[in-house]
mmCIF file of C-alpha atoms in Angstrom:
data_model
loop_
_atom_site.group_PDB
_atom_site.id
_atom_site.type_symbol
_atom_site.label_atom_id
_atom_site.label_comp_id
_atom_site.label_asym_id
_atom_site.label_seq_id
_atom_site.Cartn_x
_atom_site.Cartn_y
_atom_site.Cartn_z
ATOM 1 C CA MET A 11 -24.567 -40.336 38.329
ATOM 2 C CA SER A 12 -23.719 -43.549 36.551
ATOM 3 C CA ALA A 13 -20.553 -44.135 34.526
ATOM 4 C CA ASP A 14 -22.539 -44.185 31.245
ATOM 5 C CA GLU A 15 -24.155 -40.827 32.016
ATOM 6 C CA ARG A 16 -20.776 -39.251 32.831
ATOM 7 C CA GLN A 17 -19.341 -40.543 29.525
ATOM 8 C CA ARG A 18 -22.226 -39.111 27.484
ATOM 9 C CA LEU A 19 -21.826 -35.744 29.262
ATOM 10 C CA LEU A 20 -18.102 -35.569 28.521
ATOM 11 C CA GLY A 21 -18.716 -36.511 24.892
ATOM 12 C CA ALA A 22 -21.182 -33.669 24.514
ATOM 13 C CA VAL A 23 -18.851 -31.084 26.059
ATOM 14 C CA SER A 24 -15.477 -32.041 24.536
ATOM 15 C CA PRO A 25 -16.178 -30.969 20.865
ATOM 16 C CA ALA A 26 -16.728 -27.423 22.050
ATOM 17 C CA ILE A 27 -13.286 -27.275 23.698
ATOM 18 C CA PRO A 28 -10.639 -26.082 21.163
ATOM 19 C CA THR A 29 -7.445 -28.040 20.949
ATOM 20 C CA TYR A 30 -4.002 -26.486 21.069
ATOM 21 C CA ASP A 31 -3.430 -27.335 17.417
ATOM 22 C CA GLY A 32 -6.607 -25.554 16.389
ATOM 23 C CA ILE A 33 -5.651 -22.419 18.292
ATOM 24 C CA ASP A 34 -2.191 -22.446 16.752
ATOM 25 C CA ASP A 35 -3.604 -22.708 13.221
ATOM 26 C CA ASN A 36 -5.946 -19.794 13.797
ATOM 27 C CA VAL A 37 -3.216 -17.616 15.233
ATOM 28 C CA SER A 38 -0.888 -18.463 12.340
ATOM 29 C CA GLN A 39 -3.554 -17.617 9.785
ATOM 30 C CA GLY A 40 -4.252 -14.338 11.588
ATOM 31 C CA VAL A 41 -0.591 -13.362 11.460
ATOM 32 C CA ASP A 42 -0.482 -14.054 7.720
ATOM 33 C CA ASP A 43 -3.589 -11.960 7.152
ATOM 34 C CA MET A 44 -2.219 -9.039 9.173
ATOM 35 C CA THR A 45 1.104 -8.987 7.350
ATOM 36 C CA GLY A 46 -0.632 -9.060 3.973
ATOM 37 C CA LEU A 47 2.105 -11.328 2.609
ATOM 38 C CA THR A 48 -0.319 -14.118 1.814
ATOM 39 C CA SER A 49 -3.899 -14.299 0.667
ATOM 40 C CA ASN A 50 -6.577 -16.857 -0.060
ATOM 41 C CA GLU A 51 -8.237 -17.241 -3.430
ATOM 42 C CA PRO A 52 -11.919 -18.184 -3.676
ATOM 43 C CA THR A 53 -10.738 -21.727 -4.419
ATOM 44 C CA GLY A 54 -9.028 -21.824 -1.021
ATOM 45 C CA GLN A 55 -5.483 -21.657 -2.340
ATOM 46 C CA THR A 56 -2.940 -19.583 -0.471
ATOM 47 C CA TYR A 57 -0.495 -17.475 -2.448
ATOM 48 C CA ARG A 58 2.095 -14.838 -1.685
ATOM 49 C CA LYS A 59 1.477 -11.205 -2.579
ATOM 50 C CA LEU A 60 4.857 -9.681 -1.712
ATOM 51 C CA PRO A 61 6.686 -10.934 -4.855
ATOM 52 C CA GLN A 62 3.944 -9.425 -7.006
ATOM 53 C CA TYR A 63 4.346 -6.053 -5.275
ATOM 54 C CA VAL A 64 8.096 -6.235 -5.834
ATOM 55 C CA ALA A 65 7.712 -7.055 -9.532
ATOM 56 C CA ALA A 66 5.076 -4.339 -10.070
ATOM 57 C CA LEU A 67 7.171 -1.690 -8.299
ATOM 58 C CA SER A 68 10.196 -2.725 -10.340
ATOM 59 C CA ALA A 69 8.226 -2.312 -13.562
ATOM 60 C CA ALA A 70 6.960 1.050 -12.327
ATOM 61 C CA GLY A 71 10.586 2.212 -12.154
ATOM 62 C CA GLY A 72 10.213 2.915 -15.864
ATOM 63 C CA ALA A 73 7.290 5.198 -15.040
ATOM 64 C CA LEU A 74 9.493 7.067 -12.564
ATOM 65 C CA ALA A 75 12.041 7.614 -15.331
ATOM 66 C CA ALA A 76 9.276 8.765 -17.688
ATOM 67 C CA GLY A 77 8.075 11.246 -15.074
ATOM 68 C CA THR A 78 11.512 12.840 -14.887
ATOM 69 C CA VAL A 79 11.445 13.263 -18.675
ATOM 70 C CA LEU A 80 8.107 15.067 -18.456
ATOM 71 C CA GLY A 81 9.169 17.434 -15.698
ATOM 72 C CA TRP A 82 12.770 18.129 -16.807
ATOM 73 C CA THR A 83 12.025 21.237 -18.889
ATOM 74 C CA SER A 84 10.290 23.179 -16.125
ATOM 75 C CA PRO A 85 13.281 23.756 -13.789
ATOM 76 C CA THR A 86 15.768 24.038 -16.683
ATOM 77 C CA GLN A 87 14.150 26.676 -18.883
ATOM 78 C CA ILE A 88 15.582 29.763 -17.191
ATOM 79 C CA ALA A 89 19.059 28.227 -16.884
ATOM 80 C CA LEU A 90 19.188 27.197 -20.536
ATOM 81 C CA VAL A 91 17.431 30.125 -22.219
ATOM 82 C CA ASP A 92 18.242 33.130 -20.030
ATOM 83 C CA GLN A 93 21.462 32.118 -18.291
ATOM 84 C CA LYS A 94 22.917 30.080 -21.213
ATOM 85 C CA GLU A 95 24.293 27.480 -18.823
ATOM 86 C CA TYR A 96 25.374 25.158 -21.642
ATOM 87 C CA GLY A 97 27.401 27.835 -23.415
ATOM 88 C CA PHE A 98 25.314 28.069 -26.589
ATOM 89 C CA GLU A 99 22.241 30.134 -27.297
ATOM 90 C CA ILE A 100 18.792 28.585 -27.019
ATOM 91 C CA THR A 101 15.905 30.812 -28.019
ATOM 92 C CA GLY A 102 12.434 30.550 -26.549
ATOM 93 C CA GLU A 103 11.125 28.947 -29.726
ATOM 94 C CA GLU A 104 13.959 26.413 -29.797
ATOM 95 C CA PHE A 105 13.306 25.533 -26.188
ATOM 96 C CA SER A 106 9.640 24.932 -27.006
ATOM 97 C CA TRP A 107 10.792 22.359 -29.576
ATOM 98 C CA ILE A 108 13.122 20.810 -27.001
ATOM 99 C CA SER A 109 10.199 20.524 -24.604
ATOM 100 C CA SER A 110 7.774 18.976 -27.070
ATOM 101 C CA ALA A 111 10.290 16.737 -28.852
ATOM 102 C CA MET A 112 9.782 14.000 -26.295
ATOM 103 C CA THR A 113 6.086 13.790 -27.160
ATOM 104 C CA LEU A 114 7.016 13.227 -30.818
ATOM 105 C CA GLY A 115 9.194 10.299 -29.819
ATOM 106 C CA ALA A 116 6.474 8.907 -27.563
ATOM 107 C CA ALA A 117 3.865 9.108 -30.328
ATOM 108 C CA ALA A 118 6.141 7.451 -32.883
ATOM 109 C CA VAL A 119 6.911 4.418 -30.727
ATOM 110 C CA CYS A 120 3.370 3.369 -29.767
ATOM 111 C CA ILE A 121 2.685 0.983 -32.657
ATOM 112 C CA PRO A 122 6.231 -0.483 -32.968
ATOM 113 C CA ILE A 123 6.399 -1.218 -29.237
ATOM 114 C CA GLY A 124 3.113 -3.105 -29.434
ATOM 115 C CA LEU A 125 4.643 -5.398 -32.032
ATOM 116 C CA MET A 126 7.914 -5.774 -30.144
ATOM 117 C CA ILE A 127 6.385 -6.887 -26.836
ATOM 118 C CA ASN A 128 4.599 -9.732 -28.607
ATOM 119 C CA LEU A 129 7.684 -10.649 -30.590
ATOM 120 C CA ILE A 130 10.408 -10.795 -27.950
ATOM 121 C CA GLY A 131 8.443 -10.516 -24.690
ATOM 122 C CA ARG A 132 7.539 -7.954 -22.057
ATOM 123 C CA LYS A 133 10.660 -8.210 -19.923
ATOM 124 C CA PRO A 134 13.282 -8.082 -22.734
ATOM 125 C CA THR A 135 11.469 -5.145 -24.318
ATOM 126 C CA MET A 136 11.464 -3.156 -21.087
ATOM 127 C CA LEU A 137 15.132 -3.889 -20.501
ATOM 128 C CA LEU A 138 16.010 -2.796 -24.045
ATOM 129 C CA LEU A 139 14.292 0.537 -23.399
ATOM 130 C CA VAL A 140 17.097 1.394 -20.981
ATOM 131 C CA LEU A 141 19.380 1.807 -24.013
ATOM 132 C CA PRO A 142 17.563 4.753 -25.710
ATOM 133 C CA PHE A 143 17.003 6.233 -22.264
ATOM 134 C CA THR A 144 20.744 6.185 -21.555
ATOM 135 C CA ILE A 145 21.773 7.431 -25.005
ATOM 136 C CA GLY A 146 19.162 10.179 -24.934
ATOM 137 C CA TRP A 147 20.226 11.478 -21.540
ATOM 138 C CA ALA A 148 23.884 11.294 -22.579
ATOM 139 C CA LEU A 149 23.134 13.535 -25.573
ATOM 140 C CA ILE A 150 21.319 15.977 -23.295
ATOM 141 C CA ILE A 151 24.060 15.964 -20.656
ATOM 142 C CA TRP A 152 26.881 16.656 -23.084
ATOM 143 C CA ALA A 153 24.890 18.655 -25.652
ATOM 144 C CA VAL A 154 26.854 21.224 -27.649
ATOM 145 C CA SER A 155 23.993 22.360 -29.881
ATOM 146 C CA VAL A 156 20.226 22.533 -30.063
ATOM 147 C CA PRO A 157 19.903 19.635 -32.572
ATOM 148 C CA MET A 158 21.897 17.400 -30.241
ATOM 149 C CA MET A 159 19.544 18.232 -27.395
ATOM 150 C CA LEU A 160 16.523 17.679 -29.639
ATOM 151 C CA ILE A 161 17.708 14.200 -30.606
ATOM 152 C CA GLY A 162 18.297 13.389 -26.941
ATOM 153 C CA ARG A 163 14.782 14.497 -26.013
ATOM 154 C CA ILE A 164 13.279 12.414 -28.823
ATOM 155 C CA LEU A 165 15.149 9.314 -27.618
ATOM 156 C CA VAL A 166 14.077 9.688 -23.985
ATOM 157 C CA GLY A 167 10.560 10.358 -25.271
ATOM 158 C CA ILE A 168 10.652 7.059 -27.170
ATOM 159 C CA SER A 169 11.551 5.178 -24.006
ATOM 160 C CA GLY A 170 9.077 7.076 -21.851
ATOM 161 C CA GLY A 171 6.236 6.525 -24.303
ATOM 162 C CA ALA A 172 7.091 2.844 -24.696
ATOM 163 C CA PHE A 173 6.938 2.336 -20.952
ATOM 164 C CA CYS A 174 3.384 3.686 -21.005
ATOM 165 C CA VAL A 175 2.493 0.597 -23.060
ATOM 166 C CA THR A 176 4.739 -2.119 -21.640
ATOM 167 C CA ALA A 177 4.683 -1.482 -17.879
ATOM 168 C CA PRO A 178 0.861 -1.513 -17.405
ATOM 169 C CA MET A 179 0.589 -4.618 -19.607
ATOM 170 C CA TYR A 180 3.301 -6.445 -17.664
ATOM 171 C CA THR A 181 1.756 -5.486 -14.324
ATOM 172 C CA GLY A 182 -1.710 -6.606 -15.369
ATOM 173 C CA GLU A 183 -0.428 -9.992 -16.525
ATOM 174 C CA ILE A 184 1.574 -10.840 -13.394
ATOM 175 C CA ALA A 185 -0.977 -9.653 -10.824
ATOM 176 C CA SER A 186 -3.572 -11.773 -9.090
ATOM 177 C CA LYS A 187 -7.166 -10.621 -9.473
ATOM 178 C CA GLU A 188 -7.375 -9.591 -5.828
ATOM 179 C CA ILE A 189 -4.564 -7.012 -6.031
ATOM 180 C CA ARG A 190 -4.599 -6.161 -9.732
ATOM 181 C CA GLY A 191 -6.198 -2.771 -9.069
ATOM 182 C CA ILE A 192 -3.614 -1.548 -6.585
ATOM 183 C CA LEU A 193 -0.684 -2.844 -8.639
ATOM 184 C CA GLY A 194 -2.085 -1.191 -11.748
ATOM 185 C CA SER A 195 -2.192 2.170 -9.994
ATOM 186 C CA PHE A 196 1.566 2.066 -9.335
ATOM 187 C CA PHE A 197 2.315 3.278 -12.856
ATOM 188 C CA GLN A 198 0.524 6.626 -12.634
ATOM 189 C CA LEU A 199 1.699 7.078 -9.055
ATOM 190 C CA MET A 200 5.347 6.699 -10.082
ATOM 191 C CA ILE A 201 4.963 9.102 -13.020
ATOM 192 C CA THR A 202 3.638 11.716 -10.610
ATOM 193 C CA ILE A 203 6.463 11.036 -8.174
ATOM 194 C CA GLY A 204 8.959 11.365 -11.036
ATOM 195 C CA ILE A 205 7.604 14.804 -11.962
ATOM 196 C CA LEU A 206 7.644 15.916 -8.341
ATOM 197 C CA PHE A 207 11.172 14.551 -7.907
ATOM 198 C CA VAL A 208 12.637 16.452 -10.847
ATOM 199 C CA TYR A 209 10.875 19.666 -9.749
ATOM 200 C CA ALA A 210 12.322 19.399 -6.254
ATOM 201 C CA VAL A 211 15.845 18.366 -7.275
ATOM 202 C CA GLY A 212 15.938 20.879 -10.125
ATOM 203 C CA HIS A 213 15.336 23.658 -7.628
ATOM 204 C CA GLY A 214 18.695 22.999 -5.954
ATOM 205 C CA VAL A 215 21.087 21.810 -8.694
ATOM 206 C CA ASN A 216 22.179 22.962 -12.139
ATOM 207 C CA VAL A 217 20.957 21.441 -15.399
ATOM 208 C CA PHE A 218 24.032 19.273 -15.882
ATOM 209 C CA THR A 219 23.702 17.633 -12.454
ATOM 210 C CA LEU A 220 19.931 17.256 -12.784
ATOM 211 C CA SER A 221 20.342 15.480 -16.124
ATOM 212 C CA ILE A 222 22.906 13.070 -14.682
ATOM 213 C CA ILE A 223 20.547 12.208 -11.830
ATOM 214 C CA CYS A 224 17.726 11.605 -14.301
ATOM 215 C CA ALA A 225 19.996 9.386 -16.414
ATOM 216 C CA VAL A 226 20.852 7.172 -13.445
ATOM 217 C CA ILE A 227 17.203 6.290 -12.736
ATOM 218 C CA PRO A 228 16.597 4.075 -15.826
ATOM 219 C CA ILE A 229 19.934 2.331 -15.234
ATOM 220 C CA ILE A 230 18.874 1.472 -11.672
ATOM 221 C CA PHE A 231 15.570 0.257 -13.069
ATOM 222 C CA GLY A 232 17.360 -2.036 -15.521
ATOM 223 C CA VAL A 233 19.552 -3.564 -12.822
ATOM 224 C CA ILE A 234 16.573 -4.303 -10.562
ATOM 225 C CA PHE A 235 14.144 -5.429 -13.261
ATOM 226 C CA ALA A 236 16.658 -7.919 -14.667
ATOM 227 C CA PHE A 237 15.860 -10.145 -11.673
ATOM 228 C CA MET A 238 12.087 -10.085 -12.254
ATOM 229 C CA PRO A 239 10.239 -12.925 -14.048
ATOM 230 C CA GLU A 240 8.711 -12.775 -17.498
ATOM 231 C CA SER A 241 4.931 -12.556 -17.829
ATOM 232 C CA PRO A 242 3.389 -16.049 -17.489
ATOM 233 C CA LEU A 243 0.804 -15.200 -20.145
ATOM 234 C CA TYR A 244 3.475 -14.345 -22.712
ATOM 235 C CA LEU A 245 5.383 -17.556 -21.937
ATOM 236 C CA VAL A 246 2.225 -19.592 -22.448
ATOM 237 C CA THR A 247 1.617 -17.915 -25.813
ATOM 238 C CA LYS A 248 5.091 -19.070 -26.866
ATOM 239 C CA ASN A 249 4.460 -22.612 -25.520
ATOM 240 C CA LYS A 250 7.198 -22.215 -22.905
ATOM 241 C CA ILE A 251 5.204 -24.073 -20.263
ATOM 242 C CA SER A 252 8.151 -24.895 -18.009
ATOM 243 C CA LYS A 253 9.242 -21.258 -17.827
ATOM 244 C CA ALA A 254 5.643 -20.157 -17.307
ATOM 245 C CA THR A 255 5.426 -22.537 -14.340
ATOM 246 C CA ASP A 256 8.610 -21.112 -12.847
ATOM 247 C CA SER A 257 7.279 -17.577 -13.319
ATOM 248 C CA ILE A 258 4.001 -18.379 -11.540
ATOM 249 C CA LYS A 259 5.874 -20.042 -8.679
ATOM 250 C CA TRP A 260 8.115 -16.962 -8.323
ATOM 251 C CA LEU A 261 5.114 -14.646 -8.240
ATOM 252 C CA ARG A 262 2.717 -16.739 -6.118
ATOM 253 C CA GLY A 263 5.055 -18.836 -3.972
ATOM 254 C CA GLU A 264 6.265 -22.425 -4.067
ATOM 255 C CA LYS A 265 3.240 -23.724 -2.134
ATOM 256 C CA TYR A 266 0.798 -22.277 -4.665
ATOM 257 C CA ASP A 267 -0.910 -24.831 -6.906
ATOM 258 C CA HIS A 268 0.082 -23.411 -10.257
ATOM 259 C CA ALA A 269 -1.624 -26.115 -12.302
ATOM 260 C CA SER A 270 -5.090 -24.505 -12.281
ATOM 261 C CA GLU A 271 -3.834 -21.051 -13.262
ATOM 262 C CA LEU A 272 -1.610 -22.534 -15.944
ATOM 263 C CA ALA A 273 -4.554 -24.542 -17.307
ATOM 264 C CA ASP A 274 -6.686 -21.376 -17.458
ATOM 265 C CA LEU A 275 -3.997 -19.533 -19.405
ATOM 266 C CA GLN A 276 -3.597 -22.424 -21.822
ATOM 267 C CA GLN A 277 -7.362 -22.624 -22.332
ATOM 268 C CA GLN A 278 -7.516 -18.906 -23.106
ATOM 269 C CA MET A 279 -4.792 -19.223 -25.711
ATOM 270 C CA GLU A 280 -6.410 -22.296 -27.280
ATOM 271 C CA GLU A 281 -9.714 -20.439 -27.615
ATOM 272 C CA ILE A 282 -7.979 -17.475 -29.250
ATOM 273 C CA ARG A 283 -6.115 -19.721 -31.673
ATOM 274 C CA ALA A 284 -9.249 -21.738 -32.462
ATOM 275 C CA GLN A 285 -11.185 -18.605 -33.385
ATOM 276 C CA PRO A 286 -8.741 -16.212 -35.047
ATOM 277 C CA VAL A 287 -10.151 -12.769 -35.810
ATOM 278 C CA SER A 288 -8.602 -10.357 -38.269
ATOM 279 C CA LEU A 289 -8.060 -6.720 -37.368
ATOM 280 C CA ALA A 290 -10.617 -5.574 -39.942
ATOM 281 C CA VAL A 291 -13.297 -7.856 -38.507
ATOM 282 C CA ALA A 292 -12.483 -6.846 -34.924
ATOM 283 C CA LEU A 293 -12.779 -3.147 -35.749
ATOM 284 C CA ARG A 294 -16.268 -3.714 -37.177
ATOM 285 C CA ARG A 295 -17.592 -5.137 -33.942
ATOM 286 C CA ARG A 296 -19.851 -2.851 -31.946
ATOM 287 C CA ALA A 297 -18.041 -3.580 -28.673
ATOM 288 C CA THR A 298 -14.696 -2.743 -30.254
ATOM 289 C CA ILE A 299 -15.986 0.513 -31.739
ATOM 290 C CA ARG A 300 -17.540 1.539 -28.426
ATOM 291 C CA ALA A 301 -14.340 0.796 -26.494
ATOM 292 C CA LEU A 302 -12.228 2.587 -29.106
ATOM 293 C CA VAL A 303 -14.418 5.707 -29.048
ATOM 294 C CA ILE A 304 -14.373 5.864 -25.246
ATOM 295 C CA SER A 305 -10.631 5.316 -24.881
ATOM 296 C CA MET A 306 -9.669 7.655 -27.715
ATOM 297 C CA GLY A 307 -12.088 10.292 -26.472
ATOM 298 C CA LEU A 308 -10.644 10.179 -22.973
ATOM 299 C CA MET A 309 -7.087 10.454 -24.275
ATOM 300 C CA PHE A 310 -7.990 13.221 -26.715
ATOM 301 C CA PHE A 311 -9.524 15.480 -24.096
ATOM 302 C CA GLN A 312 -6.839 14.645 -21.548
ATOM 303 C CA GLN A 313 -4.070 15.647 -23.929
ATOM 304 C CA THR A 314 -5.773 18.669 -25.516
ATOM 305 C CA CYS A 315 -6.606 20.183 -22.131
ATOM 306 C CA GLY A 316 -2.989 21.397 -22.006
ATOM 307 C CA ILE A 317 -1.674 19.257 -19.155
ATOM 308 C CA ASN A 318 1.708 18.731 -20.847
ATOM 309 C CA ALA A 319 2.157 22.455 -21.429
ATOM 310 C CA VAL A 320 1.545 23.093 -17.736
ATOM 311 C CA ILE A 321 4.047 20.394 -16.727
ATOM 312 C CA PHE A 322 6.676 21.607 -19.225
ATOM 313 C CA TYR A 323 6.451 25.297 -18.279
ATOM 314 C CA THR A 324 5.488 25.313 -14.601
ATOM 315 C CA THR A 325 8.308 27.590 -13.502
ATOM 316 C CA ASN A 326 7.681 30.033 -16.325
ATOM 317 C CA ILE A 327 3.933 30.085 -15.648
ATOM 318 C CA PHE A 328 4.472 31.130 -12.056
ATOM 319 C CA GLU A 329 7.266 33.513 -13.057
ATOM 320 C CA VAL A 330 5.076 35.576 -15.391
ATOM 321 C CA SER A 331 1.901 35.300 -13.319
ATOM 322 C CA THR A 332 0.624 38.193 -11.217
ATOM 323 C CA MET A 333 0.132 36.045 -8.124
ATOM 324 C CA PRO A 334 2.124 37.477 -5.156
ATOM 325 C CA LEU A 335 5.080 35.703 -3.604
ATOM 326 C CA ILE A 336 5.389 33.266 -6.501
ATOM 327 C CA SER A 337 8.661 33.060 -8.343
ATOM 328 C CA GLN A 338 11.256 30.579 -9.393
ATOM 329 C CA TYR A 339 12.662 30.530 -5.885
ATOM 330 C CA THR A 340 9.487 29.451 -4.101
ATOM 331 C CA LEU A 341 7.980 26.000 -4.037
ATOM 332 C CA PRO A 342 4.217 26.413 -4.502
ATOM 333 C CA TRP A 343 4.030 24.125 -7.496
ATOM 334 C CA LYS A 344 6.019 21.493 -5.686
ATOM 335 C CA THR A 345 3.394 21.670 -2.965
ATOM 336 C CA LEU A 346 0.696 21.179 -5.585
ATOM 337 C CA LYS A 347 2.548 18.199 -7.024
ATOM 338 C CA ALA A 348 2.948 16.775 -3.530
ATOM 339 C CA THR A 349 -0.806 17.103 -3.090
ATOM 340 C CA GLU A 350 -1.328 15.316 -6.411
ATOM 341 C CA THR A 351 1.028 12.578 -5.275
ATOM 342 C CA ILE A 352 -0.937 12.166 -2.037
ATOM 343 C CA LYS A 353 -4.133 11.921 -4.067
ATOM 344 C CA SER A 354 -2.548 9.179 -6.176
ATOM 345 C CA ILE A 355 -1.610 7.307 -2.996
ATOM 346 C CA ARG A 356 -5.168 7.663 -1.730
ATOM 347 C CA LYS A 357 -6.478 6.268 -5.021
ATOM 348 C CA THR A 358 -4.070 3.368 -4.661
ATOM 349 C CA LEU A 359 -5.424 2.613 -1.185
ATOM 350 C CA THR A 360 -8.953 2.901 -2.496
ATOM 351 C CA TYR A 361 -8.227 0.356 -5.232
ATOM 352 C CA ASN A 362 -6.818 -1.959 -2.603
ATOM 353 C CA THR A 363 -9.956 -1.603 -0.469
ATOM 354 C CA TRP A 364 -12.188 -2.544 -3.386
#
């Protein structure tokens, strides 16, 4: 074989032989994919997912606090009404008002909180909600009368209801499209965990101790969430481009090319400002009416099915039922709530798969 023939043969074979650098790059990319800490967008950009999970879980801490508000009345009814643990009389009718007072506060805050989050921002609004949470639980902890307890329940209801608006909005605005579904499911998951938590803890402690534990949760949330970034979308709406850039870098990583995402956000805001639509005109649109009917219908039937009554009076329901071996001192409902929590986790994993 001549020298020219040998050279041509080596040239044909050598491209198929991987280099060490190529193998190292593939292995490195595989490690990143397995850890789930980074991901590739369709544009080819690599961004970090872990900071987004941290921020979403921090925001969902408000949902955990709201869940404790929902479940608090179930393990406390017998102690407050029958055993008079707080030293003053609470009738069954008064306790029903104590239970439902939080829903009044939640309903009253829906419209004001929508205005506040656009006025001062998502993050400051959520941090301010720690204040009525803390005051409300303080009134409940050291209550000396039914009106004092009612006011406390209304205040914690205001915070809990406000979190139902702010936390999902914040999570949706900080999340990348790829993981927006799983991060959005954190809110309902944490509410369910909060209800389960207060059921389980309330089984073993008195009302005073349970209320203190519930009061600590929003404070812990405030401490953690203070280190989270503001929503980039909100910062762009306020023309705070530098802060919006820092927020995107915190959420996606320093190596992420933030310019394209920032340009998309700015373009969206420019289009909205160029074509302003009044509320009256928006409500006359067919798409708006259809969406409003669907969303309001879902909420109407979900609330009127009696789910809150079941959550508020779980212990009493099992106490007066004829089912055998069910009383205040068994944990069947806690098992049911654990099952519901597992279902929420499965839904979360399903969202992630899609």
